[in-house]
């Protein structure tokens, strides 16, 4: 069965520290992969996506993610976190014909001053 | 976690007809629901934000007369695609949250709309 797992419900990091949010998926074929961010009271904003090609994907706001097929993972990273990065982050998997879309349960990021 | 049920999961309709998609929060009260649309090879696009008991807030470029959103209760929001045309064919997904979920969002399973 298809699924997306974000094992960390909450993460707290200090401002300026590095960040890695984990995402593992179970899917029958190579999926399309996405990371979204949701700030309080707002809708989702796309950070980055992977369809094919280079497995290291650069996104907005200094985020990057790496697709590792052997580990079925698509972890999100940022070298230096800013206080404005505090939000909830969702990993998602899409079918190639875009008729199915699976979200992880989200990771809430807190940033300490 | 909380459950959001979206129905139908797949619908085919003729051009000119209207289609209603339901988004229900099964075990919590959702004060806010979001409606998204996805085009192939693109990210989810936020269409509108729906708050219970008030009019939905539509994103720029989304026709509110075409995509009618009703959030009449704390457990149900509906999206009606009026006079659907083939270009409305897309994948629609809702998400819901509220005080009961500490504002955490939960997603429906999506609706694939095909307009012939």
mmCIF file of C-alpha atoms in Angstrom:
data_model
loop_
_atom_site.group_PDB
_atom_site.id
_atom_site.type_symbol
_atom_site.label_atom_id
_atom_site.label_comp_id
_atom_site.label_asym_id
_atom_site.label_seq_id
_atom_site.Cartn_x
_atom_site.Cartn_y
_atom_site.Cartn_z
ATOM 1 C CA UNK A 1 0.000 0.000 0.000
ATOM 2 C CA UNK A 2 1.126 3.497 -0.735
ATOM 3 C CA UNK A 3 2.085 5.612 2.245
ATOM 4 C CA UNK A 4 4.220 8.497 3.345
ATOM 5 C CA UNK A 5 5.862 8.536 6.758
ATOM 6 C CA UNK A 6 7.257 11.515 8.569
ATOM 7 C CA UNK A 7 8.589 9.946 11.751
ATOM 8 C CA UNK A 8 9.167 13.197 13.623
ATOM 9 C CA UNK A 9 6.006 14.932 14.808
ATOM 10 C CA UNK A 10 7.836 17.816 16.457
ATOM 11 C CA UNK A 11 11.375 19.093 16.039
ATOM 12 C CA UNK A 12 13.006 21.980 17.869
ATOM 13 C CA UNK A 13 16.243 23.502 16.634
ATOM 14 C CA UNK A 14 18.171 26.613 17.548
ATOM 15 C CA UNK A 15 18.306 29.478 15.119
ATOM 16 C CA UNK A 16 21.355 29.110 12.912
ATOM 17 C CA UNK A 17 21.552 25.364 13.397
ATOM 18 C CA UNK A 18 21.161 22.894 10.569
ATOM 19 C CA UNK A 19 17.925 21.050 9.940
ATOM 20 C CA UNK A 20 16.912 17.719 8.471
ATOM 21 C CA UNK A 21 13.313 16.572 8.254
ATOM 22 C CA UNK A 22 12.789 12.948 7.397
ATOM 23 C CA UNK A 23 10.380 11.517 4.883
ATOM 24 C CA UNK A 24 10.019 7.886 3.852
ATOM 25 C CA UNK A 25 7.544 6.586 1.348
ATOM 26 C CA UNK A 26 6.121 3.340 0.152
ATOM 27 C CA UNK A 27 5.120 3.367 -3.483
ATOM 28 C CA UNK A 28 5.002 0.848 -6.280
ATOM 29 C CA UNK A 29 6.984 2.897 -8.753
ATOM 30 C CA UNK A 30 9.201 5.946 -8.741
ATOM 31 C CA UNK A 31 6.903 8.653 -7.465
ATOM 32 C CA UNK A 32 6.783 12.355 -7.827
ATOM 33 C CA UNK A 33 7.908 13.826 -4.511
ATOM 34 C CA UNK A 34 7.090 17.134 -2.893
ATOM 35 C CA UNK A 35 7.795 19.117 0.232
ATOM 36 C CA UNK A 36 5.286 21.727 1.340
ATOM 37 C CA UNK A 37 5.311 24.193 4.205
ATOM 38 C CA UNK A 38 2.285 25.448 6.020
ATOM 39 C CA UNK A 39 2.368 28.509 8.232
ATOM 40 C CA UNK A 40 -0.418 29.035 10.796
ATOM 41 C CA UNK A 41 -3.698 30.005 9.191
ATOM 42 C CA UNK A 42 -2.339 29.703 5.676
ATOM 43 C CA UNK A 43 -2.455 27.160 2.913
ATOM 44 C CA UNK A 44 0.371 25.004 1.723
ATOM 45 C CA UNK A 45 3.329 26.497 -0.066
ATOM 46 C CA UNK A 46 5.519 24.360 -2.268
ATOM 47 C CA UNK A 47 9.159 24.277 -1.179
ATOM 48 C CA UNK A 48 10.490 21.916 -3.811
ATOM 49 C CA UNK A 49 9.632 18.921 -5.931
ATOM 50 C CA UNK A 50 11.335 15.983 -7.576
ATOM 51 C CA UNK A 51 10.156 14.441 -10.812
ATOM 52 C CA UNK A 52 13.312 13.047 -12.360
ATOM 53 C CA UNK A 53 16.978 13.813 -13.001
ATOM 54 C CA UNK A 54 19.358 15.106 -10.353
ATOM 55 C CA UNK A 55 18.417 13.533 -7.060
ATOM 56 C CA UNK A 56 19.472 16.612 -5.082
ATOM 57 C CA UNK A 57 16.761 19.216 -5.499
ATOM 58 C CA UNK A 58 17.059 22.864 -4.595
ATOM 59 C CA UNK A 59 13.994 24.745 -3.432
ATOM 60 C CA UNK A 60 12.941 28.101 -2.153
ATOM 61 C CA UNK A 61 14.024 29.693 1.120
ATOM 62 C CA UNK A 62 17.356 27.835 1.090
ATOM 63 C CA UNK A 63 15.851 24.355 1.395
ATOM 64 C CA UNK A 64 17.057 21.284 -0.442
ATOM 65 C CA UNK A 65 16.028 17.651 -0.500
ATOM 66 C CA UNK A 66 17.680 14.487 -1.680
ATOM 67 C CA UNK A 67 15.873 11.565 -3.257
ATOM 68 C CA UNK A 68 17.417 8.253 -2.243
ATOM 69 C CA UNK A 69 15.747 5.448 -4.131
ATOM 70 C CA UNK A 70 17.490 2.687 -2.190
ATOM 71 C CA UNK A 71 16.176 4.082 1.081
ATOM 72 C CA UNK A 72 12.796 5.256 -0.256
ATOM 73 C CA UNK A 73 13.529 8.587 1.338
ATOM 74 C CA UNK A 74 13.237 12.239 0.424
ATOM 75 C CA UNK A 75 14.650 14.148 3.381
ATOM 76 C CA UNK A 76 14.463 17.922 3.558
ATOM 77 C CA UNK A 77 17.496 19.898 4.696
ATOM 78 C CA UNK A 78 18.526 23.445 5.430
ATOM 79 C CA UNK A 79 22.060 24.389 6.545
ATOM 80 C CA UNK A 80 21.035 27.294 8.783
ATOM 81 C CA UNK A 81 17.531 27.712 10.156
ATOM 82 C CA UNK A 82 15.902 31.109 10.584
ATOM 83 C CA UNK A 83 13.184 31.924 13.093
ATOM 84 C CA UNK A 84 10.782 32.486 10.209
ATOM 85 C CA UNK A 85 11.136 28.822 9.254
ATOM 86 C CA UNK A 86 8.983 27.803 12.210
ATOM 87 C CA UNK A 87 5.999 26.090 10.583
ATOM 88 C CA UNK A 88 4.658 22.680 9.734
ATOM 89 C CA UNK A 89 6.246 20.743 6.909
ATOM 90 C CA UNK A 90 4.546 18.109 4.810
ATOM 91 C CA UNK A 91 6.106 15.532 2.554
ATOM 92 C CA UNK A 92 3.910 14.260 -0.247
ATOM 93 C CA UNK A 93 3.989 11.638 -2.958
ATOM 94 C CA UNK A 94 2.116 11.901 -6.227
ATOM 95 C CA UNK A 95 1.310 9.314 -8.824
ATOM 96 C CA UNK A 96 2.708 9.923 -12.287
ATOM 97 C CA UNK A 97 -0.743 10.424 -13.732
ATOM 98 C CA UNK A 98 -1.566 12.787 -10.889
ATOM 99 C CA UNK A 99 -4.737 11.037 -9.894
ATOM 100 C CA UNK A 100 -3.447 10.096 -6.470
ATOM 101 C CA UNK A 101 -1.708 12.143 -3.877
ATOM 102 C CA UNK A 102 -0.489 11.025 -0.477
ATOM 103 C CA UNK A 103 0.587 13.279 2.346
ATOM 104 C CA UNK A 104 2.714 12.538 5.356
ATOM 105 C CA UNK A 105 1.347 13.493 8.743
ATOM 106 C CA UNK A 106 3.574 16.532 8.975
ATOM 107 C CA UNK A 107 6.485 17.685 11.132
ATOM 108 C CA UNK A 108 6.094 20.783 13.225
ATOM 109 C CA UNK A 109 9.277 22.797 13.436
ATOM 110 C CA UNK A 110 9.985 25.105 16.363
ATOM 111 C CA UNK A 111 12.962 27.439 16.240
ATOM 112 C CA UNK A 112 14.628 28.565 19.471
ATOM 113 C CA UNK A 113 16.215 32.025 19.577
ATOM 114 C CA UNK B 1 -4.757 10.902 13.706
ATOM 115 C CA UNK B 2 -7.877 12.705 12.629
ATOM 116 C CA UNK B 3 -9.677 11.544 9.515
ATOM 117 C CA UNK B 4 -10.804 13.644 6.587
ATOM 118 C CA UNK B 5 -13.072 11.931 4.108
ATOM 119 C CA UNK B 6 -13.354 13.261 0.574
ATOM 120 C CA UNK B 7 -16.031 12.027 -1.787
ATOM 121 C CA UNK B 8 -16.188 11.045 -4.563
ATOM 122 C CA UNK B 9 -12.673 9.856 -5.297
ATOM 123 C CA UNK B 10 -13.342 9.759 -9.014
ATOM 124 C CA UNK B 11 -16.003 11.428 -11.122
ATOM 125 C CA UNK B 12 -16.621 11.678 -14.838
ATOM 126 C CA UNK B 13 -19.165 14.174 -16.102
ATOM 127 C CA UNK B 14 -20.367 15.771 -19.298
ATOM 128 C CA UNK B 15 -19.388 19.272 -20.235
ATOM 129 C CA UNK B 16 -21.878 21.805 -18.904
ATOM 130 C CA UNK B 17 -22.940 19.843 -15.865
ATOM 131 C CA UNK B 18 -22.109 20.649 -12.250
ATOM 132 C CA UNK B 19 -20.175 18.435 -9.903
ATOM 133 C CA UNK B 20 -20.145 18.560 -6.122
ATOM 134 C CA UNK B 21 -17.187 17.329 -4.066
ATOM 135 C CA UNK B 22 -17.563 16.794 -0.343
ATOM 136 C CA UNK B 23 -14.925 17.095 2.335
ATOM 137 C CA UNK B 24 -15.856 15.794 5.777
ATOM 138 C CA UNK B 25 -13.955 15.769 9.030
ATOM 139 C CA UNK B 26 -15.074 12.516 10.601
ATOM 140 C CA UNK B 27 -13.863 12.804 14.166
ATOM 141 C CA UNK B 28 -13.163 16.457 14.777
ATOM 142 C CA UNK B 29 -14.607 19.865 14.124
ATOM 143 C CA UNK B 30 -12.875 21.702 11.330
ATOM 144 C CA UNK B 31 -13.118 25.439 11.590
ATOM 145 C CA UNK B 32 -10.936 25.857 8.525
ATOM 146 C CA UNK B 33 -10.817 23.883 5.322
ATOM 147 C CA UNK B 34 -8.598 24.446 2.323
ATOM 148 C CA UNK B 35 -9.333 23.439 -1.251
ATOM 149 C CA UNK B 36 -6.519 22.702 -3.661
ATOM 150 C CA UNK B 37 -6.208 21.787 -7.281
ATOM 151 C CA UNK B 38 -3.368 19.980 -8.957
ATOM 152 C CA UNK B 39 -2.397 20.024 -12.597
ATOM 153 C CA UNK B 40 -0.088 17.377 -14.006
ATOM 154 C CA UNK B 41 3.557 17.996 -13.236
ATOM 155 C CA UNK B 42 2.756 20.952 -11.045
ATOM 156 C CA UNK B 43 2.354 21.511 -7.352
ATOM 157 C CA UNK B 44 -0.883 21.843 -5.505
ATOM 158 C CA UNK B 45 -2.508 25.182 -6.098
ATOM 159 C CA UNK B 46 -4.525 26.689 -3.300
ATOM 160 C CA UNK B 47 -7.948 27.617 -4.600
ATOM 161 C CA UNK B 48 -9.685 28.916 -1.516
ATOM 162 C CA UNK B 49 -9.775 28.975 2.247
ATOM 163 C CA UNK B 50 -13.086 28.129 3.832
ATOM 164 C CA UNK B 51 -14.012 29.110 7.361
ATOM 165 C CA UNK B 52 -17.144 27.680 8.896
ATOM 166 C CA UNK B 53 -20.092 30.023 8.733
ATOM 167 C CA UNK B 54 -18.463 32.620 6.531
ATOM 168 C CA UNK B 55 -17.746 33.121 2.864
ATOM 169 C CA UNK B 56 -14.721 31.430 1.421
ATOM 170 C CA UNK B 57 -11.645 33.438 0.584
ATOM 171 C CA UNK B 58 -10.549 32.743 -2.965
ATOM 172 C CA UNK B 59 -7.029 32.992 -4.275
ATOM 173 C CA UNK B 60 -6.279 35.355 -7.091
ATOM 174 C CA UNK B 61 -7.292 33.950 -10.435
ATOM 175 C CA UNK B 62 -9.824 31.471 -9.059
ATOM 176 C CA UNK B 63 -13.363 32.117 -10.277
ATOM 177 C CA UNK B 64 -15.607 32.085 -7.248
ATOM 178 C CA UNK B 65 -18.749 31.793 -9.361
ATOM 179 C CA UNK B 66 -17.378 28.702 -11.007
ATOM 180 C CA UNK B 67 -15.971 27.030 -7.936
ATOM 181 C CA UNK B 68 -18.626 27.392 -5.280
ATOM 182 C CA UNK B 69 -17.497 26.588 -1.779
ATOM 183 C CA UNK B 70 -19.860 26.037 1.087
ATOM 184 C CA UNK B 71 -18.722 25.379 4.653
ATOM 185 C CA UNK B 72 -22.070 25.223 6.387
ATOM 186 C CA UNK B 73 -21.056 23.058 9.306
ATOM 187 C CA UNK B 74 -17.970 22.272 11.323
ATOM 188 C CA UNK B 75 -17.648 18.884 9.691
ATOM 189 C CA UNK B 76 -18.517 19.504 6.068
ATOM 190 C CA UNK B 77 -17.285 21.685 3.257
ATOM 191 C CA UNK B 78 -18.339 21.274 -0.347
ATOM 192 C CA UNK B 79 -16.763 22.393 -3.599
ATOM 193 C CA UNK B 80 -19.127 22.619 -6.553
ATOM 194 C CA UNK B 81 -17.645 22.950 -10.007
ATOM 195 C CA UNK B 82 -20.418 24.658 -11.942
ATOM 196 C CA UNK B 83 -20.892 24.228 -15.695
ATOM 197 C CA UNK B 84 -17.793 22.094 -15.868
ATOM 198 C CA UNK B 85 -15.628 22.152 -18.971
ATOM 199 C CA UNK B 86 -12.785 19.878 -20.026
ATOM 200 C CA UNK B 87 -10.222 22.390 -18.767
ATOM 201 C CA UNK B 88 -11.650 21.880 -15.274
ATOM 202 C CA UNK B 89 -10.468 18.287 -15.379
ATOM 203 C CA UNK B 90 -7.994 18.002 -12.571
ATOM 204 C CA UNK B 91 -7.244 16.517 -9.195
ATOM 205 C CA UNK B 92 -8.910 18.319 -6.301
ATOM 206 C CA UNK B 93 -7.949 17.810 -2.679
ATOM 207 C CA UNK B 94 -9.136 19.283 0.580
ATOM 208 C CA UNK B 95 -7.510 19.683 3.945
ATOM 209 C CA UNK B 96 -9.116 20.471 7.267
ATOM 210 C CA UNK B 97 -8.100 21.572 10.701
ATOM 211 C CA UNK B 98 -9.173 23.568 13.688
ATOM 212 C CA UNK B 99 -8.876 24.123 17.381
ATOM 213 C CA UNK B 100 -9.657 20.467 17.949
ATOM 214 C CA UNK B 101 -6.531 19.460 16.040
ATOM 215 C CA UNK B 102 -4.405 22.254 17.436
ATOM 216 C CA UNK B 103 -4.633 23.764 13.954
ATOM 217 C CA UNK B 104 -2.881 20.759 12.441
ATOM 218 C CA UNK B 105 -4.165 19.986 8.979
ATOM 219 C CA UNK B 106 -5.346 16.630 7.758
ATOM 220 C CA UNK B 107 -5.883 15.837 4.109
ATOM 221 C CA UNK B 108 -8.615 14.150 2.169
ATOM 222 C CA UNK B 109 -7.716 11.494 -0.364
ATOM 223 C CA UNK B 110 -8.551 13.698 -3.318
ATOM 224 C CA UNK B 111 -11.025 13.685 -6.190
ATOM 225 C CA UNK B 112 -10.068 13.106 -9.799
ATOM 226 C CA UNK B 113 -12.497 15.022 -12.005
ATOM 227 C CA UNK B 114 -12.694 14.232 -15.685
ATOM 228 C CA UNK B 115 -14.973 16.390 -17.824
ATOM 229 C CA UNK B 116 -15.863 14.974 -21.224
#
